[in-house]
Every structure is written in C-alpha cells, then in structure tokens.
Short mmCIF file of C-alpha atoms and ligand atoms in Angstrom, two decimals:
data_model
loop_
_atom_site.label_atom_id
_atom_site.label_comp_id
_atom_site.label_asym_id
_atom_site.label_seq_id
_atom_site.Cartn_x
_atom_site.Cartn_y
_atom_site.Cartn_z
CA UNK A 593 0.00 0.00 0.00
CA UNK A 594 1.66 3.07 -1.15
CA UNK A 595 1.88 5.91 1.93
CA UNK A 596 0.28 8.97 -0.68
CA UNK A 597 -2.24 8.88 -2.75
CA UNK A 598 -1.97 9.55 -6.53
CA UNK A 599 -1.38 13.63 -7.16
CA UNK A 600 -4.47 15.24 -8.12
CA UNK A 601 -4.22 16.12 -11.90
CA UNK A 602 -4.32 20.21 -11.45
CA UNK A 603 -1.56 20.12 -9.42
CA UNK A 604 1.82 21.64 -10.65
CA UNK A 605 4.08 18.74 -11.69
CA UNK A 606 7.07 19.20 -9.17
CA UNK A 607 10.25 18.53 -10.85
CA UNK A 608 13.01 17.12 -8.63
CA UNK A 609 16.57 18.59 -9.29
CA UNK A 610 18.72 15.85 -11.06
CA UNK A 611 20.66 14.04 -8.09
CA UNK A 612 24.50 15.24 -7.65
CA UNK A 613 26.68 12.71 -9.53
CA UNK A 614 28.67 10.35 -7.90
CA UNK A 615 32.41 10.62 -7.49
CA UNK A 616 34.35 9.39 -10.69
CA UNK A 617 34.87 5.56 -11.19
CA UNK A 618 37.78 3.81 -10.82
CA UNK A 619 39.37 2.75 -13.98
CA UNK A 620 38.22 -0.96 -15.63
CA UNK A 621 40.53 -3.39 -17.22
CA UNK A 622 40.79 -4.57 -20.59
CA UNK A 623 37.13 -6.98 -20.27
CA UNK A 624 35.70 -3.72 -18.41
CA UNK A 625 36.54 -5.27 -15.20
CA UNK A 626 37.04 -3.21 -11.94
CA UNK A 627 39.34 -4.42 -9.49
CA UNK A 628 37.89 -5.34 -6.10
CA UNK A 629 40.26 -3.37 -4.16
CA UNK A 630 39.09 -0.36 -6.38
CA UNK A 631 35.62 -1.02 -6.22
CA UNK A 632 35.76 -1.01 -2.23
CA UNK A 633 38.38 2.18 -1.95
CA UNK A 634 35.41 4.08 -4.27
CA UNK A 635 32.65 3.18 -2.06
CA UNK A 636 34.48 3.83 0.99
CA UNK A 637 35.56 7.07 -0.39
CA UNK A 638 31.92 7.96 -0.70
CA UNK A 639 30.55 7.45 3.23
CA UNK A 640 31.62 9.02 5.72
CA UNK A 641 31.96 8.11 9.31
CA UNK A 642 29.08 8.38 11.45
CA UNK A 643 28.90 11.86 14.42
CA UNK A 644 30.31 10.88 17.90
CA UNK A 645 27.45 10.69 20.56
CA UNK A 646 27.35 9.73 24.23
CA UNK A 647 26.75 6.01 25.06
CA UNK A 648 26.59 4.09 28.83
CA UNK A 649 29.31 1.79 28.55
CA UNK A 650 27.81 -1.69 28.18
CA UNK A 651 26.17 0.00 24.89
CA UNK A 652 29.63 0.73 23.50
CA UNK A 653 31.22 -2.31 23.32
CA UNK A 654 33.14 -2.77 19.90
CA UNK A 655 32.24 0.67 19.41
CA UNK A 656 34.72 3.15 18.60
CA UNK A 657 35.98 6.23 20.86
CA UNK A 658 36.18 9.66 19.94
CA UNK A 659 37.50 10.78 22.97
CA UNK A 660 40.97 10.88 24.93
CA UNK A 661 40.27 9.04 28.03
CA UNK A 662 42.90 10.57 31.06
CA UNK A 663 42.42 8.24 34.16
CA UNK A 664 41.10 10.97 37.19
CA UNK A 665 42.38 8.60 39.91
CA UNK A 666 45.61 6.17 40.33
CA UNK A 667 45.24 1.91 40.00
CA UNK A 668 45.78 0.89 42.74
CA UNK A 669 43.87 4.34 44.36
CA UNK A 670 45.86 3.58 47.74
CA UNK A 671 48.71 0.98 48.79
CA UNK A 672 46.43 -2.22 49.80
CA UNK A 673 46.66 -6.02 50.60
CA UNK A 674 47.47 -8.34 47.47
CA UNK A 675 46.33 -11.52 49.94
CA UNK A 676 44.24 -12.24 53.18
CA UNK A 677 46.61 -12.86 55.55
CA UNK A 678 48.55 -10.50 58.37
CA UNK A 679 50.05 -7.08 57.72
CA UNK A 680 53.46 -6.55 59.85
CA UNK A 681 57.15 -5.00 59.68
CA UNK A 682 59.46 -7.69 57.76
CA UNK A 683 61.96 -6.91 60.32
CA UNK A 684 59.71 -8.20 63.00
CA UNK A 685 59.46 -11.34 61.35
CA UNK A 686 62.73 -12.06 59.65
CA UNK A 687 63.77 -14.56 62.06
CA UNK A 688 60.48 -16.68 61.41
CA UNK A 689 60.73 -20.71 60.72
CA UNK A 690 58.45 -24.08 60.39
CA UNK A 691 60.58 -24.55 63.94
CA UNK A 692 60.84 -21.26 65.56
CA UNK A 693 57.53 -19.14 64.61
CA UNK A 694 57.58 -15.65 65.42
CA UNK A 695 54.64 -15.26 67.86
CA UNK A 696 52.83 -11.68 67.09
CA UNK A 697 49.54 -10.15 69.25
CA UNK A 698 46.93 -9.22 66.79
CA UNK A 699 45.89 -5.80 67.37
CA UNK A 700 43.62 -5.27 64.47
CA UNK A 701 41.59 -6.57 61.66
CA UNK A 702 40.79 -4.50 58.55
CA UNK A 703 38.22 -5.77 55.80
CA UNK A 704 38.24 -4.18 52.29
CA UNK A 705 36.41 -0.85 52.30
CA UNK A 706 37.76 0.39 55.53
CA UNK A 707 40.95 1.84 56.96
CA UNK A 708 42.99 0.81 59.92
CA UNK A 709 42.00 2.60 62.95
CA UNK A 710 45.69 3.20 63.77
CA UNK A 711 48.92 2.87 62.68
CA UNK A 712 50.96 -0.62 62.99
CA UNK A 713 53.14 -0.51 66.03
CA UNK A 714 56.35 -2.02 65.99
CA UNK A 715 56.13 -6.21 67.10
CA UNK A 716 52.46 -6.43 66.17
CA UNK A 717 50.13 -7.55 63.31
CA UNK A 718 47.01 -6.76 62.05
CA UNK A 719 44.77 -8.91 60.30
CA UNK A 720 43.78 -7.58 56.91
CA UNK A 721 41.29 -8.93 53.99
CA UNK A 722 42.68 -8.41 49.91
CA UNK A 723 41.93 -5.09 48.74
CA UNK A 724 42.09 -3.50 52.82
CA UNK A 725 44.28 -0.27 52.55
CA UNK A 726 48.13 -0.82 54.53
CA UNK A 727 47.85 0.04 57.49
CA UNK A 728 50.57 3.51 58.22
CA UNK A 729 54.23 1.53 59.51
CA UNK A 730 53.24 -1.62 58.23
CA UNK A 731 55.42 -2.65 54.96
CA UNK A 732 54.68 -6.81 54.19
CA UNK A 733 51.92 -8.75 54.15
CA UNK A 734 52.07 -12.48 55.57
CA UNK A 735 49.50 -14.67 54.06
CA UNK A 736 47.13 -17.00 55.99
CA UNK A 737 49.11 -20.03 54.50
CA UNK A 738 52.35 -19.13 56.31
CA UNK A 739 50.73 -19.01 59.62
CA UNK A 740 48.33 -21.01 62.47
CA UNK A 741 45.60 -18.25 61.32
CA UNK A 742 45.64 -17.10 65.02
CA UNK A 743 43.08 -14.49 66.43
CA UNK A 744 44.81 -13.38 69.40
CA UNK A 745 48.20 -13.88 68.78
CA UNK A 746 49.12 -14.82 65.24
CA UNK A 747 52.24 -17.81 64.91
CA UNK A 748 53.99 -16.67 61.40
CA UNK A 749 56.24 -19.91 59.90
CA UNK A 750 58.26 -18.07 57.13
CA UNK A 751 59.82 -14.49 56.96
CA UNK A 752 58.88 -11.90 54.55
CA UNK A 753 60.37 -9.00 52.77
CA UNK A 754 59.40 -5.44 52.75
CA UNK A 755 56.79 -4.77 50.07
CA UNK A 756 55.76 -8.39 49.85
CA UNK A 757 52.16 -8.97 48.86
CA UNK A 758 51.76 -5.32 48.85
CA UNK A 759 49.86 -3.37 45.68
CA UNK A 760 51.38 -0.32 45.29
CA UNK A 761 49.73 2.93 44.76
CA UNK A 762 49.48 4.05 40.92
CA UNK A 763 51.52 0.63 40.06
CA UNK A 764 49.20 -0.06 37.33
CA UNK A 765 47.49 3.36 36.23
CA UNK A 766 48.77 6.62 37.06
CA UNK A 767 46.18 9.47 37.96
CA UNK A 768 46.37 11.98 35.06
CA UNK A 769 47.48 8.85 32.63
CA UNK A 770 46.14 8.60 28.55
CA UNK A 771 44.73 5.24 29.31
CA UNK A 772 42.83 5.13 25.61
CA UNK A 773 42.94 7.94 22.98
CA UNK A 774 40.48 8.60 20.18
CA UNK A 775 39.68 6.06 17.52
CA UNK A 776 40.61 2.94 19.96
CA UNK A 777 37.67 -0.02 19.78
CA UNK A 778 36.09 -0.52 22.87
CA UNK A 779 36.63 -4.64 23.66
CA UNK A 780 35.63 -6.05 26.84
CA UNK A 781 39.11 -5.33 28.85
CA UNK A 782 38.97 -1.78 27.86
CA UNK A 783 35.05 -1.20 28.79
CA UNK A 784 36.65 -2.83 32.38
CA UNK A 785 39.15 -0.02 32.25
CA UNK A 786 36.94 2.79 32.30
CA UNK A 787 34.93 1.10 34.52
CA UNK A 788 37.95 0.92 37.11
CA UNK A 789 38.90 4.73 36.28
CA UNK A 790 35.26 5.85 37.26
CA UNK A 791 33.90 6.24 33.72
CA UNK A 792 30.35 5.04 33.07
CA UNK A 793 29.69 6.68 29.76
CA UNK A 794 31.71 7.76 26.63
CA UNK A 795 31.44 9.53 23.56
CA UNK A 796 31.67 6.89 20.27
CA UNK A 797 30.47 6.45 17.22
CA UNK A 798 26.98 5.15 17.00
CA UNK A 799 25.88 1.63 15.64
CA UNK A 800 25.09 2.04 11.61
CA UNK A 801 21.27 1.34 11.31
CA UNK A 802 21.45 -1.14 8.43
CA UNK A 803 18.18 -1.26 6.68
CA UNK A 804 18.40 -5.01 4.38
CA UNK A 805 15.68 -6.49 2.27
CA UNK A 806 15.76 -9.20 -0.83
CA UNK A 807 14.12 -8.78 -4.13
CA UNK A 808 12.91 -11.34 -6.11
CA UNK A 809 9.36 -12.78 -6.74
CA UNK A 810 10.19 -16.60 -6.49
CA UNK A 811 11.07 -15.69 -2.62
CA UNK A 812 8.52 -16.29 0.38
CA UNK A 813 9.62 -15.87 4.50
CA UNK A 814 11.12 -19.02 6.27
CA UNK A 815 7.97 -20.19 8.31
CA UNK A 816 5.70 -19.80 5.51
CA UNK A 817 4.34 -22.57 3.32
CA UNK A 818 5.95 -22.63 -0.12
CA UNK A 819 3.07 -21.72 -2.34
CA UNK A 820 4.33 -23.56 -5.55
CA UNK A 821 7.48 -25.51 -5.94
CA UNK A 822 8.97 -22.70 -7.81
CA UNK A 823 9.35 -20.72 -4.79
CA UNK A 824 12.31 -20.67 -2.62
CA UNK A 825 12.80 -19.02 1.14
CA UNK A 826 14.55 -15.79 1.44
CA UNK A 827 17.96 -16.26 2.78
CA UNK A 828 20.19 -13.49 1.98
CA UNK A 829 18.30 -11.26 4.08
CA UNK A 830 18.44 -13.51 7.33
CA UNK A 831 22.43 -13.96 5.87
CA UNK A 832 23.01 -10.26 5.31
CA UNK A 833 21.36 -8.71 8.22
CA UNK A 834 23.11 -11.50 10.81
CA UNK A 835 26.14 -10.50 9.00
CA UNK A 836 25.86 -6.85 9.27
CA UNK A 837 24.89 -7.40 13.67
CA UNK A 838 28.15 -9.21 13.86
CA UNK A 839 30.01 -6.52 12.04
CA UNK A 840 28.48 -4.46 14.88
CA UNK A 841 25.48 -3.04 12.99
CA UNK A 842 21.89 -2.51 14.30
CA UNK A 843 19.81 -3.99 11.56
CA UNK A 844 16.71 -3.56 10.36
CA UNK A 845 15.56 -6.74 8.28
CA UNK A 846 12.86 -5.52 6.01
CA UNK A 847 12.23 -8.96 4.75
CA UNK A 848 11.82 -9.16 0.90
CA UNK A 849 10.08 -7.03 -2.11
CA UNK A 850 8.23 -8.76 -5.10
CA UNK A 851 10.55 -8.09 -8.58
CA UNK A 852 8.02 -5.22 -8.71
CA UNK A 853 9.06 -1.44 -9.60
CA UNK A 854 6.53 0.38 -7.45
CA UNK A 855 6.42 -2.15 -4.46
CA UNK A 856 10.62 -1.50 -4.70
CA UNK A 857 10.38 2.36 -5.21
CA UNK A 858 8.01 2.33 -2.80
CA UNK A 859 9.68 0.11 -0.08
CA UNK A 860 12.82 1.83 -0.30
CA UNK A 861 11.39 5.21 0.04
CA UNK A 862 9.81 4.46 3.10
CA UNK A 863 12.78 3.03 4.84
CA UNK A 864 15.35 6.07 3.93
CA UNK A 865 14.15 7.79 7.19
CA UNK A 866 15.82 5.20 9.64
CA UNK A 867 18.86 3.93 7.57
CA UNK A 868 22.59 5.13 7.77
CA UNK A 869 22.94 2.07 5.09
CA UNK A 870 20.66 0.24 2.76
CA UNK A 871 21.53 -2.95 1.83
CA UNK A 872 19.63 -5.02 -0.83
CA UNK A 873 20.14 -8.27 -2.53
CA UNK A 874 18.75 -9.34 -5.95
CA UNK A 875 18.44 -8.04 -9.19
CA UNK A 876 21.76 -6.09 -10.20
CA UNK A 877 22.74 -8.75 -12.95
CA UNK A 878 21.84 -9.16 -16.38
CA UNK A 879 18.69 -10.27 -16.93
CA UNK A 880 14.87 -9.19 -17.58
CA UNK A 881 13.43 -8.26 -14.19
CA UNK A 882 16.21 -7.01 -12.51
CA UNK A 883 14.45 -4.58 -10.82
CA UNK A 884 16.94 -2.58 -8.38
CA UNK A 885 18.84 -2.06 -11.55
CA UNK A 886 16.17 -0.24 -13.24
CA UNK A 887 14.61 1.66 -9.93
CA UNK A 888 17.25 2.95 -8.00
CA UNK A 889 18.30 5.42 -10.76
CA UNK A 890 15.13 7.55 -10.21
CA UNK A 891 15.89 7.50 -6.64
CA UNK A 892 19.87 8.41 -6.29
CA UNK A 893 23.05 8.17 -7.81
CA UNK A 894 23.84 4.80 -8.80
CA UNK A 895 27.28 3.06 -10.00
CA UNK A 896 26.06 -0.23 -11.59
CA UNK A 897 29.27 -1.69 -12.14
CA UNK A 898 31.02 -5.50 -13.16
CA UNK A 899 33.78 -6.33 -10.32
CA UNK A 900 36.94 -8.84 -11.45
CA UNK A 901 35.94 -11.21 -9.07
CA UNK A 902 33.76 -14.22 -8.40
CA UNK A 903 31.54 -14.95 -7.10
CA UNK A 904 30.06 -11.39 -7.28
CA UNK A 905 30.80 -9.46 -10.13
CA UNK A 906 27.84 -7.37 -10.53
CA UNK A 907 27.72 -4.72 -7.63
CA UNK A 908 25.88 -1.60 -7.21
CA UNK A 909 25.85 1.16 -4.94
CA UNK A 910 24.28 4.71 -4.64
CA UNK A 911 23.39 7.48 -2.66
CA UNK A 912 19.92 7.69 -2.45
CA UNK A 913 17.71 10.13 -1.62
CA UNK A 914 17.70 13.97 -0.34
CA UNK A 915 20.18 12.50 2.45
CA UNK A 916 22.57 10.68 0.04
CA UNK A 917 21.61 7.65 1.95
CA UNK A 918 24.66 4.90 1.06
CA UNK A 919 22.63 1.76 -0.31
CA UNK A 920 24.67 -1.12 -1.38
CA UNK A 921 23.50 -3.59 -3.86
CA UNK A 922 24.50 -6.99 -3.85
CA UNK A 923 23.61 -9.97 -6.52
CA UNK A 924 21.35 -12.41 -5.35
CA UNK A 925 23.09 -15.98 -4.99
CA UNK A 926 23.78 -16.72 -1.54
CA UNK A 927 27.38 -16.90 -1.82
CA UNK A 928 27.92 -13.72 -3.96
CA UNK A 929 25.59 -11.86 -1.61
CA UNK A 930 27.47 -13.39 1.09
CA UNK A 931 31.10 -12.71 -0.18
CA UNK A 932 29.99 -9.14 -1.46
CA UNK A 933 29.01 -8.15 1.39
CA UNK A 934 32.64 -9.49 3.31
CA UNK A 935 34.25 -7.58 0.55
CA UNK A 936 32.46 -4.85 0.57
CA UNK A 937 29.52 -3.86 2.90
CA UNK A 938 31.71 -5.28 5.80
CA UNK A 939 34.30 -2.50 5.28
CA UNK A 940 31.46 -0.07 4.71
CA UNK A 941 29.99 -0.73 8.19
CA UNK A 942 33.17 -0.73 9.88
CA UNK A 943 34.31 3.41 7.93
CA UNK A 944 30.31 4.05 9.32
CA UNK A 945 31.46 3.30 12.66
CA UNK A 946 35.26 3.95 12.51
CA UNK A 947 36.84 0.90 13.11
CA UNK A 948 40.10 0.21 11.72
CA UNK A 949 40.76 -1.80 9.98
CA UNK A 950 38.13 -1.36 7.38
CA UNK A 951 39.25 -4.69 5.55
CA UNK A 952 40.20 -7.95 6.75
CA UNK A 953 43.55 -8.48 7.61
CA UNK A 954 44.58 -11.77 4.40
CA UNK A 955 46.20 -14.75 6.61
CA UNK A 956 48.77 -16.92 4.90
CA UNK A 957 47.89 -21.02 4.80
CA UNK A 958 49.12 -23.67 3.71
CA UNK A 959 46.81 -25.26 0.11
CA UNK A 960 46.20 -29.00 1.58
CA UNK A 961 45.18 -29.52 -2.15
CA UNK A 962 45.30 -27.85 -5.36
CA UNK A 963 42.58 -24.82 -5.81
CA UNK A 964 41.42 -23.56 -8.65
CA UNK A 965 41.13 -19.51 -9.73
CA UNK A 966 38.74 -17.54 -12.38
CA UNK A 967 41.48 -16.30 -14.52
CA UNK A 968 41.13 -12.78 -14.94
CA UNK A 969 39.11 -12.40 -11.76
CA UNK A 970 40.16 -12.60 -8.04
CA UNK A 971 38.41 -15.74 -6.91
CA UNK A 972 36.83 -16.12 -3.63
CA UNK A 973 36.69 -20.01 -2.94
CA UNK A 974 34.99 -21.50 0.40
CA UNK A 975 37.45 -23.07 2.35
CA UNK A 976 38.02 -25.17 5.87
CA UNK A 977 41.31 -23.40 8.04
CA UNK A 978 42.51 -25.79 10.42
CA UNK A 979 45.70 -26.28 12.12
CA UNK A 980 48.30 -29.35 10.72
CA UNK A 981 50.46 -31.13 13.68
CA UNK A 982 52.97 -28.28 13.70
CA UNK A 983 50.06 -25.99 14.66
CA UNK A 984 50.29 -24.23 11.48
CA UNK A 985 47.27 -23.21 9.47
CA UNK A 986 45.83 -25.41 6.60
CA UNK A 987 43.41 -24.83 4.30
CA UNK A 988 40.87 -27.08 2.42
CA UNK A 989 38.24 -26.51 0.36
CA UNK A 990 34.89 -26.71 1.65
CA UNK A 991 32.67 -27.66 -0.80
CA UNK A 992 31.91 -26.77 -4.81
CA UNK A 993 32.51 -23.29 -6.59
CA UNK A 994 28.79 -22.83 -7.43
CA UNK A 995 28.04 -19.75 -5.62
CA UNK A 996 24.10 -21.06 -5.17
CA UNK A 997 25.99 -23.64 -2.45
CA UNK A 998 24.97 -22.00 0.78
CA UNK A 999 25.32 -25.39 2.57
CA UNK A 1000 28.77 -25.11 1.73
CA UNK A 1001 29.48 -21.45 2.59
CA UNK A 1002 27.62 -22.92 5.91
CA UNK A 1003 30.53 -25.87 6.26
CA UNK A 1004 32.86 -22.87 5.70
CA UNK A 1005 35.47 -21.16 7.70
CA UNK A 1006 37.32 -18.99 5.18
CA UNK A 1007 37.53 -17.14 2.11
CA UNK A 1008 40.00 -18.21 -0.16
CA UNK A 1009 41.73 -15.72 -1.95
CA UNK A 1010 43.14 -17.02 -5.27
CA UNK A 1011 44.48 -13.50 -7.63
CA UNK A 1012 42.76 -12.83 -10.74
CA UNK A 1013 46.32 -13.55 -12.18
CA UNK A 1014 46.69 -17.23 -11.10
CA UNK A 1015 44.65 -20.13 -12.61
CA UNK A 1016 45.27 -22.70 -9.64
CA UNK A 1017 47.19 -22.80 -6.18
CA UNK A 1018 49.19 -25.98 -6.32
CA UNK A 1019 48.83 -28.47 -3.12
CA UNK A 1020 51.60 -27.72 -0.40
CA UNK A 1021 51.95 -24.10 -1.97
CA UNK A 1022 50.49 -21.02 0.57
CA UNK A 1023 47.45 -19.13 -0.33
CA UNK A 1024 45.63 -15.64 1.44
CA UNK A 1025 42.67 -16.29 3.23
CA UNK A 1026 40.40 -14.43 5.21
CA UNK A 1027 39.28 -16.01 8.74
CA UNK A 1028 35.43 -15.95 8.51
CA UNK A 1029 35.00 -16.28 12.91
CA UNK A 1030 37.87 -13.60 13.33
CA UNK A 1031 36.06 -10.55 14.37
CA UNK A 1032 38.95 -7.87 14.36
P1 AMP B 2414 19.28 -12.38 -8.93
O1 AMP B 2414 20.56 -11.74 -8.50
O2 AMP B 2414 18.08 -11.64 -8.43
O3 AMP B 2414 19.25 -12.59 -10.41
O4 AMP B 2414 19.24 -13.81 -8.26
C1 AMP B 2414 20.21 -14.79 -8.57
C2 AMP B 2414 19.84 -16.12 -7.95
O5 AMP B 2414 19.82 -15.99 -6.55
C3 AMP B 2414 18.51 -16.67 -8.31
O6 AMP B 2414 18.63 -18.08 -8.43
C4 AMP B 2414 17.64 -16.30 -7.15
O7 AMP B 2414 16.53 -17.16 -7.00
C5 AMP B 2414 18.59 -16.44 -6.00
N1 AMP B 2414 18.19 -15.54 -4.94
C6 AMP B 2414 17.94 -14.22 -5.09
N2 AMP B 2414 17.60 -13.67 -3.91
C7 AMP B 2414 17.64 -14.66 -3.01
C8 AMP B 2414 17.38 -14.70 -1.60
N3 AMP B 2414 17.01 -13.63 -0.93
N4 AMP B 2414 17.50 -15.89 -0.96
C9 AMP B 2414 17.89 -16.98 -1.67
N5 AMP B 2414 18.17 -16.99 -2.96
C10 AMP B 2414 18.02 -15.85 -3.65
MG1 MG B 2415 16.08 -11.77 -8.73
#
C-alpha cells in the first residue's frame, strides 16, 4: 500500500533537481573489469563516518571512541593487601621458621572498604582482607598459608620481605594517565578499564542502522508454506542482516520485495528515514526483471558496475535520496551476496562506525590440495582453516565453486583468496585467506 495517494491532476508537476553525480569511477581493465580493491576504496571514499554521541558503557562495546580518556584517579587508588593474611614490619618477622615461629599479638583486623584505625606498632600484626588499605608503619603482608591463622596472637612460619604482597599505589594506572585515545575499539578489557577509572559513559560512534531487504518474486519468508514448488525461502536477508549485527550493525531486516518497480520504489522510500545504510540483494545482474537495476536510478546516484571477481561481479551502490543515503546492492546468490558483502559492505559498516581496519587483515595457509582460480578475476573459494600437527594453518576446500551452495558457505570457515592472475594454487603451496569467525 503506497503511503500517498496519486497527485491530483491540477496540481503543478514538481520537478526534482537531477541528483549530484557520484564521485568518478575507478578505472576498468581490458574486459571492463574493476578491481575489487578499487571497487571497495570508491565506495568507501563515498561514506563518511558516522557523528560521535554519548553512550553508557555496556552500549559501546566494539564501538569506537572519539574521545581521549585521562584516568582521574591512580590503579591501585591507595597501597592495599594483594592476599588475606597479616600485615606486619618484615623486620619483625625475619627470624620466622616451620621450627621457631615468630609469635605476634593481633591488634587489628581491617576488611576491604575500611581503613585501619591506627597505625601498625612495631612487634604487632594486624589482620587484613585483599583489597584493605596498609595500614601507616606496616610494609609486608604475611598470608594466611604461612601461619596457624591465630586471632589473638598470630604464629607466622616463614619471613617476609618489605613490600611483599603489597599493591602499590598508581603501580598499574597513574592518575592523570592517557589510558585510551580517540579512535581505539572498545573490547571487553577496555570497557573494564573505564569502569575501574570511574567512567560510566563515553562519547563513540553510534551503531550504523542497516536497513536489508531481498528482491525477487520466487522468494517467500522461512515459516511460511511454499506456495508452488517454484518458490524458494529468502535467505540473503536472514544472511546479510546476521552478518551486518556481527560486524556491529543494528539492523533492520525488512524482509523481501516482489521483482516489482513500485512495491521496490516504494519500499525503499519508506525506509530512507531510519537507515545510515541500505543494503539489498537481488536483481543487479543481467537479466529481464532485474528490478533494483532499473529503480534505483530515479531515486539516487547509482554506479552499476562488473567487479573482477567471483563470485560477485555485478555490484551496485548509490546514494539515495535527499540525504545521500549509502545503499549497497548486492547480486542475489547466496554466496555472492554473502562474499559481497565481506568484501564490501563489511568494510562499509566498519568506515560508518570507525573501526580500523576497514578490511580484513589476508592470513597466509598452507593449500592441503590444489585450488582452482577464475582467470582474470580474483576468486573467492569456500574453504576449511585448520591447524596441521605443527600448529600451522591449513586450508581445504569446503565444498563446490557454485556460488548457489549455501550449505557449503555454511561448512565454511574462510575465504580463499586465489588472484585474478593465477589459474590454480598448487597443493603444499600457501594461499591468502580471510578467517570468517575472526572478528577484528
Ligand atoms: P538475482 O541476483 O536476483 O538474479 O538472483 C540470482 C539467484 O539468486 C537466483 O537463483 C535467485 O533465485 C537467487 N536468490 C535471489 N535472492 C535470493 C534470496 N534472498 N535468498 C535466496 N536466494 C536468492
Ligand atoms: Mg532476482
């Protein structure tokens, strides 16, 4: 159901300004080819990274900081225990053995949270939790297991040094300290950090909202009842949007459109207000109902382009819209939407939310048997990374090259990377692969 009606006939036609143009293309090789590296740098070059804002800290994990963090207060904050046990002078018990303990009154006891009500006098211990503050005079700690655990008088079995056991003051983080500077990804150990330096929110760059829907009439929902045995179920969406959350996107799955031009204009129109990226599957190639092909021109600026790679060598991308909305358009087999999106939408999401590295760092492995390329285009082959007995990585491949094999891309592990340049990887020789489950 479109949102507005028809216009009424009287009215005056309104008649939109033609769309900017898009940046120049990169240039194509001798079969009109673009590289894939140039494809990516020329949609990167065209988004731009997403306005800091303020986020609680369990929202910005894997988010990136646009702030210098400077701690306001020392790690350790005071000098403090390291063990339960007995704070004393080491002189007072350097004479201690298994034979001849050194017997000390217990004048004291001091839990974490609270200080000692006095300083240690000479010949005496305190008892004193992990985490308790020194007591003033007192220099070692003796822990439970080299004493009888007295409460009165305490019988230490082993002598001590000064500073033993102790945490020092500012040993770890020092008040006034960088601790993380602008542009560093917020992981778990660094969300503890500011955390521990008293920070509970932080200015990053916001989660992309990814906005991903399928085209393609033969396509019905998962859960549904295939109306004819024509149909198939809609994967790439489920595929694309799960792969944009774990890139760190929120996603919006819009589920699928009909190979309809006014359900698509209209669809896509509607979903421009909440999207920092649209993402589509379906109908860039070459045949007669590929409908983003023909619709997204009257919305945007569009670069339909053939990439020197396969799977996925048609790509399109635009900026749609009075926003300039990015919208990436990927083909519609599984595995080219699939490895279009690693090469490409992947980096996109990551320049939205600056997080560096936009690509994915190419691991060298070991061919366990030969693998075929696409002459002429960088092939992306399925593959299975495991580790021979030297612990060095290996690499089979996981299945066929058909890229309609989504059970295969499923038994997967890694992307293959064989140059456009090389017609087959010999067994035993090494080849670059990404690490699918490798989230940096
Ligand atoms: P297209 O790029 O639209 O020409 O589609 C290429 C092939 O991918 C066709 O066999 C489609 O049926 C299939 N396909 C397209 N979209 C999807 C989808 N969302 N889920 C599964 N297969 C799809
Ligand atoms: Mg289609």
């Amino acid at each position: 159901m479109p949102l507005f009606g028809r216009k009424r006939k009287d009215e005056p036609e309104f008649v939109a300004e033609p769309p900017a143009p898009l940046a120049d293309p990169p240039q194509v090789d001798e079969n009109g080819l673009r590289s894939m590296a140039d494809h990516r740098d020329y949609l990167l070059g065209q988004v731009e990274e997403l306005p800091p804002f303020g986020q609680q800290l369990l929202d910005a994990v894997g988010l990136s900081l646009c702030e210098d963090i400077v701690a306001a207060v020392s790690l350790p904050g005071f000098d403090n225990s390291a063990m339960d046990g007995y704070a004393v002078m080491a002189e007072d018990v350097a004479a201690a053995s298994e034979d001849r303990p050194v017997i000390l009154p217990v004048v004291g006891e001091i839990p974490a949270g609270q200080a000692a009500r006095h300083p240690l006098s000479p010949g005496t211990a305190m008892k004193i939790m992990t985490g308790a503050p020194l007591p003033d005079q007192a220099d070692a700690i003796v822990p439970y297991e080299s004493t009888d655990r007295g409460a009165d008088d305490v019988k230490i079995f082993q002598p001590t040094e000064r500073g033993r056991h102790v945490r020092r003051t500012g040993e770890d983080v020092s008040a006034g300290e960088l601790v993380l500077a602008s542009g560093d990804r917020l992981d778990p150990r660094r969300i503890g950090l500011l955390a521990a330096v008293g920070k509970d929110k932080v200015l990053v760059r916001p989660r992309p909202r990814v906005v991903v829907l399928a085209t393609g009439s033969e396509l019905v929902d998962p859960g549904l009842e295939l109306p004819s045995p024509q149909h198939i179920f809609d994967s790439n969406s489920f595929l694309l949007a799960a792969a944009a959350k774990a890139a760190g996107a929120q996603v919006f799955r819009v589920g699928l459109v009909g190979d309809d031009p006014a359900q698509v204009r209209q669809v896509i129109s509607d979903q421009l207000i909440r999207a920092d990226l649209l993402l589509t599957s379906g109908g860039v190639s070459q045949g007669d109902h590929d409908v983003i092909k023909d619709v997204m021109p009257e919305l945007g600026s569009t670069d339909f382009c053939q990439v020197a790679m396969q799977p996925g060598k048609p790509q399109g991308f635009g900026l749609i819209g009075d926003d300039r909305t990015p919208m990436i358009m990927v083909p519609g087999n599984p595995v080219s939407a699939f490895v279009s999106f690693e090469a490409f939408v992947r980096p996109v999401i990551r320049k939205l939310m600056g997080v560096t590295p936009y690509t994915r760092t190419a691991f060298r492995c070991r061919a366990r048997t030969a693998i075929s390329g696409t002459f002429g285009r960088m092939n992306f082959a399925r593959g299975l990374v495991t580790l021979d007995t030297d612990g060095e990585r290996q690499v089979e491949l996981a299945g066929g090259h058909g890229s309609h094999l989504i059970g295969d891309l499923s038994r997967s592990n890694a992307l293959v990377i064989v140059p456009r340049d090389v017609e087959v990887i010999p067994a035993g020789h090494e080849v670059d692969v990404w690490l699918l489950d490798d989230d940096d």
